[in-house]
């Protein structure tokens, strides 16, 4: 049985498309027949995605979602290349981990700037094109940290909680215009942020504190078993849910979030 073809004829912009879950979303939606622009701050990451995809249906745009002018230019270029926009996936983000009292203002502001304000900027610049799209949908990236305690990640949790709240507000505001807004809440997922690999490693800053109390993470362990005793599921586990939410299959789903965490927070 082949992969569903829910994106035939659909025009899709995916931020954070140069690595991790964002890259997995690009590959999944391409596989489902979509025309995709992958955006990322990392040119090397975008080259990697393009090589893995090997598809004429993919183009890439270098974009810093924390910079208003970069977003304005990048979204405009993406919409021009696609000839419109039907689905927006806001997957770009960064993670900082530190004891709360050792979290600098600069680090806290950077996480909020990229994760929350970046999602706001890309969405705002995309609204006009989405309004004219076919079955328009936005999929934002919240996190299980938005609703459940994740120690050492106060800035990240705050930014993701903000994204979740904003998703609900936008879902109602644009409901009569037919634009759907939903969010995914990944947890226990292997990605550039959790692995600290590639370009993501440079954007993460320091990892967990040296004196981390791993007992605090006991409640964040997935209930579902993974092959080989793995702790994290692959990014494809999230990409499949994103593909559903951004497709016409989810035509009656808006203003909600879907946890993808293997039952870590039941």
C-alpha positions as protocol buffer text, in pm:
chain_id: "A"
residue {
  index: 1
  type: UNK
  ca { x: 0 y: 0 z: 0 }
}
residue {
  index: 2
  type: UNK
  ca { x: 151 y: 332 z: -110 }
}
residue {
  index: 3
  type: UNK
  ca { x: 160 y: 663 z: 72 }
}
residue {
  index: 4
  type: UNK
  ca { x: -156 y: 872 z: 48 }
}
residue {
  index: 5
  type: UNK
  ca { x: -158 y: 1145 z: -216 }
}
residue {
  index: 6
  type: UNK
  ca { x: -336 y: 1416 z: -19 }
}
residue {
  index: 7
  type: UNK
  ca { x: -112 y: 1698 z: -143 }
}
residue {
  index: 8
  type: UNK
  ca { x: -149 y: 1663 z: -519 }
}
residue {
  index: 9
  type: UNK
  ca { x: -187 y: 2019 z: -642 }
}
residue {
  index: 10
  type: UNK
  ca { x: -129 y: 2169 z: -295 }
}
residue {
  index: 11
  type: UNK
  ca { x: 125 y: 2445 z: -238 }
}
residue {
  index: 12
  type: UNK
  ca { x: 314 y: 2421 z: 90 }
}
residue {
  index: 13
  type: UNK
  ca { x: 565 y: 2635 z: 283 }
}
residue {
  index: 14
  type: UNK
  ca { x: 757 y: 2459 z: 562 }
}
residue {
  index: 15
  type: UNK
  ca { x: 992 y: 2648 z: 793 }
}
residue {
  index: 16
  type: UNK
  ca { x: 1274 y: 2466 z: 969 }
}
residue {
  index: 17
  type: UNK
  ca { x: 1293 y: 2247 z: 662 }
}
residue {
  index: 18
  type: UNK
  ca { x: 1670 y: 2202 z: 681 }
}
residue {
  index: 19
  type: UNK
  ca { x: 1681 y: 1943 z: 960 }
}
residue {
  index: 20
  type: UNK
  ca { x: 1494 y: 1727 z: 1208 }
}
residue {
  index: 21
  type: UNK
  ca { x: 1116 y: 1724 z: 1212 }
}
residue {
  index: 22
  type: UNK
  ca { x: 1091 y: 2009 z: 963 }
}
residue {
  index: 23
  type: UNK
  ca { x: 1296 y: 1812 z: 712 }
}
residue {
  index: 24
  type: UNK
  ca { x: 1083 y: 1503 z: 777 }
}
residue {
  index: 25
  type: UNK
  ca { x: 772 y: 1712 z: 705 }
}
residue {
  index: 26
  type: UNK
  ca { x: 921 y: 1827 z: 375 }
}
residue {
  index: 27
  type: UNK
  ca { x: 999 y: 1472 z: 268 }
}
residue {
  index: 28
  type: UNK
  ca { x: 659 y: 1338 z: 376 }
}
residue {
  index: 29
  type: UNK
  ca { x: 455 y: 1607 z: 200 }
}
residue {
  index: 30
  type: UNK
  ca { x: 665 y: 1575 z: -114 }
}
residue {
  index: 31
  type: UNK
  ca { x: 597 y: 1202 z: -105 }
}
residue {
  index: 32
  type: UNK
  ca { x: 226 y: 1282 z: -87 }
}
residue {
  index: 33
  type: UNK
  ca { x: 247 y: 1487 z: -406 }
}
residue {
  index: 34
  type: UNK
  ca { x: 287 y: 1841 z: -272 }
}
residue {
  index: 35
  type: UNK
  ca { x: 471 y: 2137 z: -422 }
}
residue {
  index: 36
  type: UNK
  ca { x: 696 y: 2250 z: -137 }
}
residue {
  index: 37
  type: UNK
  ca { x: 918 y: 2542 z: -46 }
}
residue {
  index: 38
  type: UNK
  ca { x: 1146 y: 2455 z: 244 }
}
residue {
  index: 39
  type: UNK
  ca { x: 1273 y: 2753 z: 443 }
}
residue {
  index: 40
  type: UNK
  ca { x: 1557 y: 2752 z: 695 }
}
residue {
  index: 41
  type: UNK
  ca { x: 1830 y: 2978 z: 829 }
}
residue {
  index: 42
  type: UNK
  ca { x: 2087 y: 2710 z: 741 }
}
residue {
  index: 43
  type: UNK
  ca { x: 2186 y: 2694 z: 375 }
}
residue {
  index: 44
  type: UNK
  ca { x: 2376 y: 2371 z: 444 }
}
residue {
  index: 45
  type: UNK
  ca { x: 2064 y: 2219 z: 597 }
}
residue {
  index: 46
  type: UNK
  ca { x: 1857 y: 2316 z: 296 }
}
residue {
  index: 47
  type: UNK
  ca { x: 2113 y: 2158 z: 64 }
}
residue {
  index: 48
  type: UNK
  ca { x: 2091 y: 1839 z: 268 }
}
residue {
  index: 49
  type: UNK
  ca { x: 1712 y: 1839 z: 240 }
}
residue {
  index: 50
  type: UNK
  ca { x: 1728 y: 1898 z: -134 }
}
residue {
  index: 51
  type: UNK
  ca { x: 1972 y: 1611 z: -178 }
}
residue {
  index: 52
  type: UNK
  ca { x: 1756 y: 1374 z: 24 }
}
residue {
  index: 53
  type: UNK
  ca { x: 1438 y: 1477 z: -155 }
}
residue {
  index: 54
  type: UNK
  ca { x: 1584 y: 1477 z: -508 }
}
residue {
  index: 55
  type: UNK
  ca { x: 1256 y: 1624 z: -631 }
}
residue {
  index: 56
  type: UNK
  ca { x: 1170 y: 1892 z: -885 }
}
residue {
  index: 57
  type: UNK
  ca { x: 867 y: 1970 z: -667 }
}
residue {
  index: 58
  type: UNK
  ca { x: 1096 y: 2117 z: -397 }
}
residue {
  index: 59
  type: UNK
  ca { x: 1258 y: 2457 z: -386 }
}
residue {
  index: 60
  type: UNK
  ca { x: 1435 y: 2624 z: -95 }
}
residue {
  index: 61
  type: UNK
  ca { x: 1453 y: 2970 z: 59 }
}
residue {
  index: 62
  type: UNK
  ca { x: 1700 y: 3090 z: 318 }
}
residue {
  index: 63
  type: UNK
  ca { x: 1504 y: 3266 z: 591 }
}
residue {
  index: 64
  type: UNK
  ca { x: 1568 y: 3387 z: 946 }
}
residue {
  index: 65
  type: UNK
  ca { x: 1227 y: 3368 z: 1107 }
}
residue {
  index: 66
  type: UNK
  ca { x: 1340 y: 3596 z: 1391 }
}
residue {
  index: 67
  type: UNK
  ca { x: 1403 y: 3881 z: 1147 }
}
residue {
  index: 68
  type: UNK
  ca { x: 1097 y: 4064 z: 1013 }
}
residue {
  index: 69
  type: UNK
  ca { x: 1253 y: 4171 z: 683 }
}
residue {
  index: 70
  type: UNK
  ca { x: 1391 y: 3823 z: 618 }
}
residue {
  index: 71
  type: UNK
  ca { x: 1047 y: 3674 z: 679 }
}
residue {
  index: 72
  type: UNK
  ca { x: 874 y: 3930 z: 461 }
}
residue {
  index: 73
  type: UNK
  ca { x: 1110 y: 3865 z: 171 }
}
residue {
  index: 74
  type: UNK
  ca { x: 1123 y: 3488 z: 224 }
}
residue {
  index: 75
  type: UNK
  ca { x: 748 y: 3435 z: 239 }
}
residue {
  index: 76
  type: UNK
  ca { x: 696 y: 3657 z: -66 }
}
residue {
  index: 77
  type: UNK
  ca { x: 954 y: 3455 z: -260 }
}
residue {
  index: 78
  type: UNK
  ca { x: 797 y: 3126 z: -151 }
}
residue {
  index: 79
  type: UNK
  ca { x: 447 y: 3234 z: -252 }
}
residue {
  index: 80
  type: UNK
  ca { x: 577 y: 3361 z: -587 }
}
residue {
  index: 81
  type: UNK
  ca { x: 750 y: 3032 z: -659 }
}
residue {
  index: 82
  type: UNK
  ca { x: 448 y: 2827 z: -557 }
}
residue {
  index: 83
  type: UNK
  ca { x: 194 y: 3051 z: -728 }
}
residue {
  index: 84
  type: UNK
  ca { x: -4 y: 3073 z: -403 }
}
residue {
  index: 85
  type: UNK
  ca { x: -22 y: 2895 z: -69 }
}
residue {
  index: 86
  type: UNK
  ca { x: -250 y: 2625 z: 68 }
}
residue {
  index: 87
  type: UNK
  ca { x: -61 y: 2490 z: 372 }
}
residue {
  index: 88
  type: UNK
  ca { x: 185 y: 2655 z: 609 }
}
residue {
  index: 89
  type: UNK
  ca { x: 391 y: 2445 z: 851 }
}
residue {
  index: 90
  type: UNK
  ca { x: 574 y: 2647 z: 1119 }
}
residue {
  index: 91
  type: UNK
  ca { x: 832 y: 2388 z: 1225 }
}
residue {
  index: 92
  type: UNK
  ca { x: 1135 y: 2613 z: 1286 }
}
residue {
  index: 93
  type: UNK
  ca { x: 1250 y: 2653 z: 1645 }
}
residue {
  index: 94
  type: UNK
  ca { x: 1536 y: 2636 z: 1893 }
}
residue {
  index: 95
  type: UNK
  ca { x: 1587 y: 2496 z: 2242 }
}
residue {
  index: 96
  type: UNK
  ca { x: 1782 y: 2631 z: 2540 }
}
residue {
  index: 97
  type: UNK
  ca { x: 1827 y: 2425 z: 2856 }
}
residue {
  index: 98
  type: UNK
  ca { x: 1961 y: 2567 z: 3183 }
}
residue {
  index: 99
  type: UNK
  ca { x: 1880 y: 2607 z: 3550 }
}
residue {
  index: 100
  type: UNK
  ca { x: 1620 y: 2882 z: 3571 }
}
residue {
  index: 101
  type: UNK
  ca { x: 1831 y: 3115 z: 3785 }
}
residue {
  index: 102
  type: UNK
  ca { x: 2120 y: 3074 z: 3541 }
}
residue {
  index: 103
  type: UNK
  ca { x: 1909 y: 3150 z: 3234 }
}
residue {
  index: 104
  type: UNK
  ca { x: 2027 y: 3477 z: 3082 }
}
residue {
  index: 105
  type: UNK
  ca { x: 1788 y: 3739 z: 2954 }
}
residue {
  index: 106
  type: UNK
  ca { x: 1952 y: 3710 z: 2613 }
}
residue {
  index: 107
  type: UNK
  ca { x: 1888 y: 3334 z: 2595 }
}
residue {
  index: 108
  type: UNK
  ca { x: 1528 y: 3367 z: 2716 }
}
residue {
  index: 109
  type: UNK
  ca { x: 1455 y: 3644 z: 2468 }
}
residue {
  index: 110
  type: UNK
  ca { x: 1620 y: 3455 z: 2182 }
}
residue {
  index: 111
  type: UNK
  ca { x: 1408 y: 3145 z: 2236 }
}
residue {
  index: 112
  type: UNK
  ca { x: 1087 y: 3350 z: 2252 }
}
residue {
  index: 113
  type: UNK
  ca { x: 1199 y: 3559 z: 1955 }
}
residue {
  index: 114
  type: UNK
  ca { x: 1261 y: 3258 z: 1732 }
}
residue {
  index: 115
  type: UNK
  ca { x: 989 y: 3020 z: 1846 }
}
residue {
  index: 116
  type: UNK
  ca { x: 695 y: 3245 z: 1928 }
}
residue {
  index: 117
  type: UNK
  ca { x: 760 y: 3570 z: 1745 }
}
residue {
  index: 118
  type: UNK
  ca { x: 900 y: 3381 z: 1446 }
}
residue {
  index: 119
  type: UNK
  ca { x: 578 y: 3181 z: 1421 }
}
residue {
  index: 120
  type: UNK
  ca { x: 380 y: 3505 z: 1444 }
}
residue {
  index: 121
  type: UNK
  ca { x: 586 y: 3675 z: 1171 }
}
residue {
  index: 122
  type: UNK
  ca { x: 571 y: 3388 z: 921 }
}
residue {
  index: 123
  type: UNK
  ca { x: 199 y: 3337 z: 978 }
}
residue {
  index: 124
  type: UNK
  ca { x: 120 y: 3708 z: 947 }
}
residue {
  index: 125
  type: UNK
  ca { x: 308 y: 3735 z: 619 }
}
residue {
  index: 126
  type: UNK
  ca { x: 136 y: 3421 z: 486 }
}
residue {
  index: 127
  type: UNK
  ca { x: -224 y: 3512 z: 570 }
}
residue {
  index: 128
  type: UNK
  ca { x: -301 y: 3698 z: 248 }
}
residue {
  index: 129
  type: UNK
  ca { x: -188 y: 3405 z: 34 }
}
residue {
  index: 130
  type: UNK
  ca { x: -362 y: 3150 z: 257 }
}
residue {
  index: 131
  type: UNK
  ca { x: -687 y: 3346 z: 233 }
}
residue {
  index: 132
  type: UNK
  ca { x: -680 y: 3282 z: -142 }
}
residue {
  index: 133
  type: UNK
  ca { x: -565 y: 2922 z: -102 }
}
residue {
  index: 134
  type: UNK
  ca { x: -753 y: 2597 z: -146 }
}
residue {
  index: 135
  type: UNK
  ca { x: -861 y: 2443 z: 185 }
}
residue {
  index: 136
  type: UNK
  ca { x: -602 y: 2659 z: 363 }
}
residue {
  index: 137
  type: UNK
  ca { x: -440 y: 2522 z: 678 }
}
residue {
  index: 138
  type: UNK
  ca { x: -167 y: 2621 z: 922 }
}
residue {
  index: 139
  type: UNK
  ca { x: 15 y: 2369 z: 1140 }
}
residue {
  index: 140
  type: UNK
  ca { x: 210 y: 2521 z: 1427 }
}
residue {
  index: 141
  type: UNK
  ca { x: 464 y: 2352 z: 1651 }
}
residue {
  index: 142
  type: UNK
  ca { x: 385 y: 2361 z: 2019 }
}
residue {
  index: 143
  type: UNK
  ca { x: 536 y: 2099 z: 2253 }
}
residue {
  index: 144
  type: UNK
  ca { x: 439 y: 1873 z: 2539 }
}
residue {
  index: 145
  type: UNK
  ca { x: 636 y: 2124 z: 2748 }
}
residue {
  index: 146
  type: UNK
  ca { x: 352 y: 2374 z: 2692 }
}
residue {
  index: 147
  type: UNK
  ca { x: 121 y: 2181 z: 2922 }
}
residue {
  index: 148
  type: UNK
  ca { x: 344 y: 1945 z: 3120 }
}
residue {
  index: 149
  type: UNK
  ca { x: 646 y: 2013 z: 3339 }
}
residue {
  index: 150
  type: UNK
  ca { x: 980 y: 1992 z: 3157 }
}
residue {
  index: 151
  type: UNK
  ca { x: 1260 y: 2101 z: 3392 }
}
residue {
  index: 152
  type: UNK
  ca { x: 1542 y: 2329 z: 3281 }
}
residue {
  index: 153
  type: UNK
  ca { x: 1338 y: 2447 z: 2980 }
}
residue {
  index: 154
  type: UNK
  ca { x: 1149 y: 2750 z: 3111 }
}
residue {
  index: 155
  type: UNK
  ca { x: 1206 y: 2969 z: 2805 }
}
residue {
  index: 156
  type: UNK
  ca { x: 1123 y: 2690 z: 2564 }
}
residue {
  index: 157
  type: UNK
  ca { x: 807 y: 2598 z: 2757 }
}
residue {
  index: 158
  type: UNK
  ca { x: 697 y: 2962 z: 2766 }
}
residue {
  index: 159
  type: UNK
  ca { x: 745 y: 3002 z: 2393 }
}
residue {
  index: 160
  type: UNK
  ca { x: 558 y: 2682 z: 2311 }
}
residue {
  index: 161
  type: UNK
  ca { x: 275 y: 2767 z: 2548 }
}
residue {
  index: 162
  type: UNK
  ca { x: 244 y: 3098 z: 2367 }
}
residue {
  index: 163
  type: UNK
  ca { x: 228 y: 2922 z: 2031 }
}
residue {
  index: 164
  type: UNK
  ca { x: -47 y: 2694 z: 2158 }
}
residue {
  index: 165
  type: UNK
  ca { x: -254 y: 2987 z: 2287 }
}
residue {
  index: 166
  type: UNK
  ca { x: -198 y: 3187 z: 1969 }
}
residue {
  index: 167
  type: UNK
  ca { x: -308 y: 2889 z: 1760 }
}
residue {
  index: 168
  type: UNK
  ca { x: -643 y: 2882 z: 1937 }
}
residue {
  index: 169
  type: UNK
  ca { x: -689 y: 3259 z: 1895 }
}
residue {
  index: 170
  type: UNK
  ca { x: -610 y: 3250 z: 1524 }
}
residue {
  index: 171
  type: UNK
  ca { x: -832 y: 2948 z: 1464 }
}
residue {
  index: 172
  type: UNK
  ca { x: -1134 y: 3145 z: 1582 }
}
residue {
  index: 173
  type: UNK
  ca { x: -1033 y: 3474 z: 1419 }
}
residue {
  index: 174
  type: UNK
  ca { x: -997 y: 3316 z: 1075 }
}
residue {
  index: 175
  type: UNK
  ca { x: -1264 y: 3047 z: 1104 }
}
residue {
  index: 176
  type: UNK
  ca { x: -1517 y: 3230 z: 887 }
}
residue {
  index: 177
  type: UNK
  ca { x: -1249 y: 3274 z: 621 }
}
residue {
  index: 178
  type: UNK
  ca { x: -1197 y: 2899 z: 618 }
}
residue {
  index: 179
  type: UNK
  ca { x: -835 y: 2898 z: 735 }
}
residue {
  index: 180
  type: UNK
  ca { x: -771 y: 2616 z: 982 }
}
residue {
  index: 181
  type: UNK
  ca { x: -511 y: 2647 z: 1258 }
}
residue {
  index: 182
  type: UNK
  ca { x: -387 y: 2349 z: 1457 }
}
residue {
  index: 183
  type: UNK
  ca { x: -74 y: 2256 z: 1650 }
}
residue {
  index: 184
  type: UNK
  ca { x: 129 y: 1945 z: 1712 }
}
residue {
  index: 185
  type: UNK
  ca { x: 291 y: 1877 z: 2049 }
}
residue {
  index: 186
  type: UNK
  ca { x: 595 y: 1656 z: 1993 }
}
residue {
  index: 187
  type: UNK
  ca { x: 752 y: 1479 z: 2288 }
}
residue {
  index: 188
  type: UNK
  ca { x: 1022 y: 1211 z: 2306 }
}
residue {
  index: 189
  type: UNK
  ca { x: 1108 y: 1271 z: 1940 }
}
residue {
  index: 190
  type: UNK
  ca { x: 1458 y: 1249 z: 1792 }
}
residue {
  index: 191
  type: UNK
  ca { x: 1546 y: 1572 z: 1614 }
}
residue {
  index: 192
  type: UNK
  ca { x: 1829 y: 1819 z: 1568 }
}
residue {
  index: 193
  type: UNK
  ca { x: 1724 y: 1992 z: 1891 }
}
residue {
  index: 194
  type: UNK
  ca { x: 1716 y: 1679 z: 2106 }
}
residue {
  index: 195
  type: UNK
  ca { x: 2023 y: 1522 z: 1946 }
}
residue {
  index: 196
  type: UNK
  ca { x: 2230 y: 1839 z: 1926 }
}
residue {
  index: 197
  type: UNK
  ca { x: 2349 y: 1752 z: 1576 }
}
residue {
  index: 198
  type: UNK
  ca { x: 2431 y: 1948 z: 1264 }
}
residue {
  index: 199
  type: UNK
  ca { x: 2328 y: 2311 z: 1233 }
}
residue {
  index: 200
  type: UNK
  ca { x: 2082 y: 2264 z: 1519 }
}
residue {
  index: 201
  type: UNK
  ca { x: 2370 y: 2195 z: 1758 }
}
residue {
  index: 202
  type: UNK
  ca { x: 2502 y: 2546 z: 1701 }
}
residue {
  index: 203
  type: UNK
  ca { x: 2159 y: 2701 z: 1766 }
}
residue {
  index: 204
  type: UNK
  ca { x: 2087 y: 2508 z: 2082 }
}
residue {
  index: 205
  type: UNK
  ca { x: 2347 y: 2661 z: 2308 }
}
residue {
  index: 206
  type: UNK
  ca { x: 2439 y: 2456 z: 2615 }
}
residue {
  index: 207
  type: UNK
  ca { x: 2262 y: 2125 z: 2669 }
}
residue {
  index: 208
  type: UNK
  ca { x: 2116 y: 2003 z: 2996 }
}
residue {
  index: 209
  type: UNK
  ca { x: 2299 y: 2120 z: 3310 }
}
residue {
  index: 210
  type: UNK
  ca { x: 2594 y: 1908 z: 3421 }
}
residue {
  index: 211
  type: UNK
  ca { x: 2414 y: 1829 z: 3747 }
}
residue {
  index: 212
  type: UNK
  ca { x: 2086 y: 1739 z: 3574 }
}
residue {
  index: 213
  type: UNK
  ca { x: 1842 y: 1536 z: 3785 }
}
residue {
  index: 214
  type: UNK
  ca { x: 1720 y: 1277 z: 3535 }
}
residue {
  index: 215
  type: UNK
  ca { x: 1462 y: 1160 z: 3787 }
}
residue {
  index: 216
  type: UNK
  ca { x: 1262 y: 1468 z: 3694 }
}
residue {
  index: 217
  type: UNK
  ca { x: 1218 y: 1327 z: 3344 }
}
residue {
  index: 218
  type: UNK
  ca { x: 1062 y: 1000 z: 3460 }
}
residue {
  index: 219
  type: UNK
  ca { x: 712 y: 1118 z: 3368 }
}
residue {
  index: 220
  type: UNK
  ca { x: 829 y: 1210 z: 3018 }
}
residue {
  index: 221
  type: UNK
  ca { x: 915 y: 853 z: 2919 }
}
residue {
  index: 222
  type: UNK
  ca { x: 701 y: 711 z: 2637 }
}
residue {
  index: 223
  type: UNK
  ca { x: 460 y: 431 z: 2722 }
}
residue {
  index: 224
  type: UNK
  ca { x: 474 y: 278 z: 2375 }
}
residue {
  index: 225
  type: UNK
  ca { x: 775 y: 55 z: 2306 }
}
residue {
  index: 226
  type: UNK
  ca { x: 1024 y: 155 z: 2038 }
}
residue {
  index: 227
  type: UNK
  ca { x: 1243 y: -72 z: 1828 }
}
residue {
  index: 228
  type: UNK
  ca { x: 1579 y: -152 z: 1979 }
}
residue {
  index: 229
  type: UNK
  ca { x: 1484 y: -2 z: 2314 }
}
residue {
  index: 230
  type: UNK
  ca { x: 1515 y: 350 z: 2175 }
}
residue {
  index: 231
  type: UNK
  ca { x: 1416 y: 643 z: 2396 }
}
residue {
  index: 232
  type: UNK
  ca { x: 1305 y: 878 z: 2117 }
}
residue {
  index: 233
  type: UNK
  ca { x: 1085 y: 807 z: 1815 }
}
residue {
  index: 234
  type: UNK
  ca { x: 1192 y: 927 z: 1473 }
}
residue {
  index: 235
  type: UNK
  ca { x: 1080 y: 1262 z: 1331 }
}
residue {
  index: 236
  type: UNK
  ca { x: 860 y: 1078 z: 1082 }
}
residue {
  index: 237
  type: UNK
  ca { x: 620 y: 1010 z: 1370 }
}
residue {
  index: 238
  type: UNK
  ca { x: 542 y: 1382 z: 1381 }
}
residue {
  index: 239
  type: UNK
  ca { x: 560 y: 1441 z: 1007 }
}
residue {
  index: 240
  type: UNK
  ca { x: 274 y: 1198 z: 944 }
}
residue {
  index: 241
  type: UNK
  ca { x: 49 y: 1388 z: 1186 }
}
residue {
  index: 242
  type: UNK
  ca { x: 150 y: 1723 z: 1039 }
}
residue {
  index: 243
  type: UNK
  ca { x: 67 y: 1591 z: 692 }
}
residue {
  index: 244
  type: UNK
  ca { x: -281 y: 1493 z: 810 }
}
residue {
  index: 245
  type: UNK
  ca { x: -353 y: 1826 z: 981 }
}
residue {
  index: 246
  type: UNK
  ca { x: -237 y: 2028 z: 682 }
}
residue {
  index: 247
  type: UNK
  ca { x: -436 y: 1828 z: 431 }
}
residue {
  index: 248
  type: UNK
  ca { x: -805 y: 1831 z: 330 }
}
residue {
  index: 249
  type: UNK
  ca { x: -849 y: 1513 z: 537 }
}
residue {
  index: 250
  type: UNK
  ca { x: -862 y: 1740 z: 844 }
}
residue {
  index: 251
  type: UNK
  ca { x: -1124 y: 1974 z: 696 }
}
residue {
  index: 252
  type: UNK
  ca { x: -1327 y: 1972 z: 1020 }
}
residue {
  index: 253
  type: UNK
  ca { x: -1033 y: 2003 z: 1261 }
}
residue {
  index: 254
  type: UNK
  ca { x: -926 y: 2346 z: 1387 }
}
residue {
  index: 255
  type: UNK
  ca { x: -824 y: 2519 z: 1709 }
}
residue {
  index: 256
  type: UNK
  ca { x: -673 y: 2214 z: 1873 }
}
residue {
  index: 257
  type: UNK
  ca { x: -344 y: 2037 z: 1932 }
}
residue {
  index: 258
  type: UNK
  ca { x: -233 y: 1678 z: 1886 }
}
residue {
  index: 259
  type: UNK
  ca { x: 26 y: 1525 z: 2118 }
}
residue {
  index: 260
  type: UNK
  ca { x: 278 y: 1296 z: 1951 }
}
residue {
  index: 261
  type: UNK
  ca { x: 466 y: 1155 z: 2249 }
}
residue {
  index: 262
  type: UNK
  ca { x: 411 y: 781 z: 2265 }
}
residue {
  index: 263
  type: UNK
  ca { x: 182 y: 823 z: 2564 }
}
residue {
  index: 264
  type: UNK
  ca { x: 437 y: 1006 z: 2779 }
}
residue {
  index: 265
  type: UNK
  ca { x: 173 y: 1238 z: 2919 }
}
residue {
  index: 266
  type: UNK
  ca { x: -145 y: 1031 z: 2943 }
}
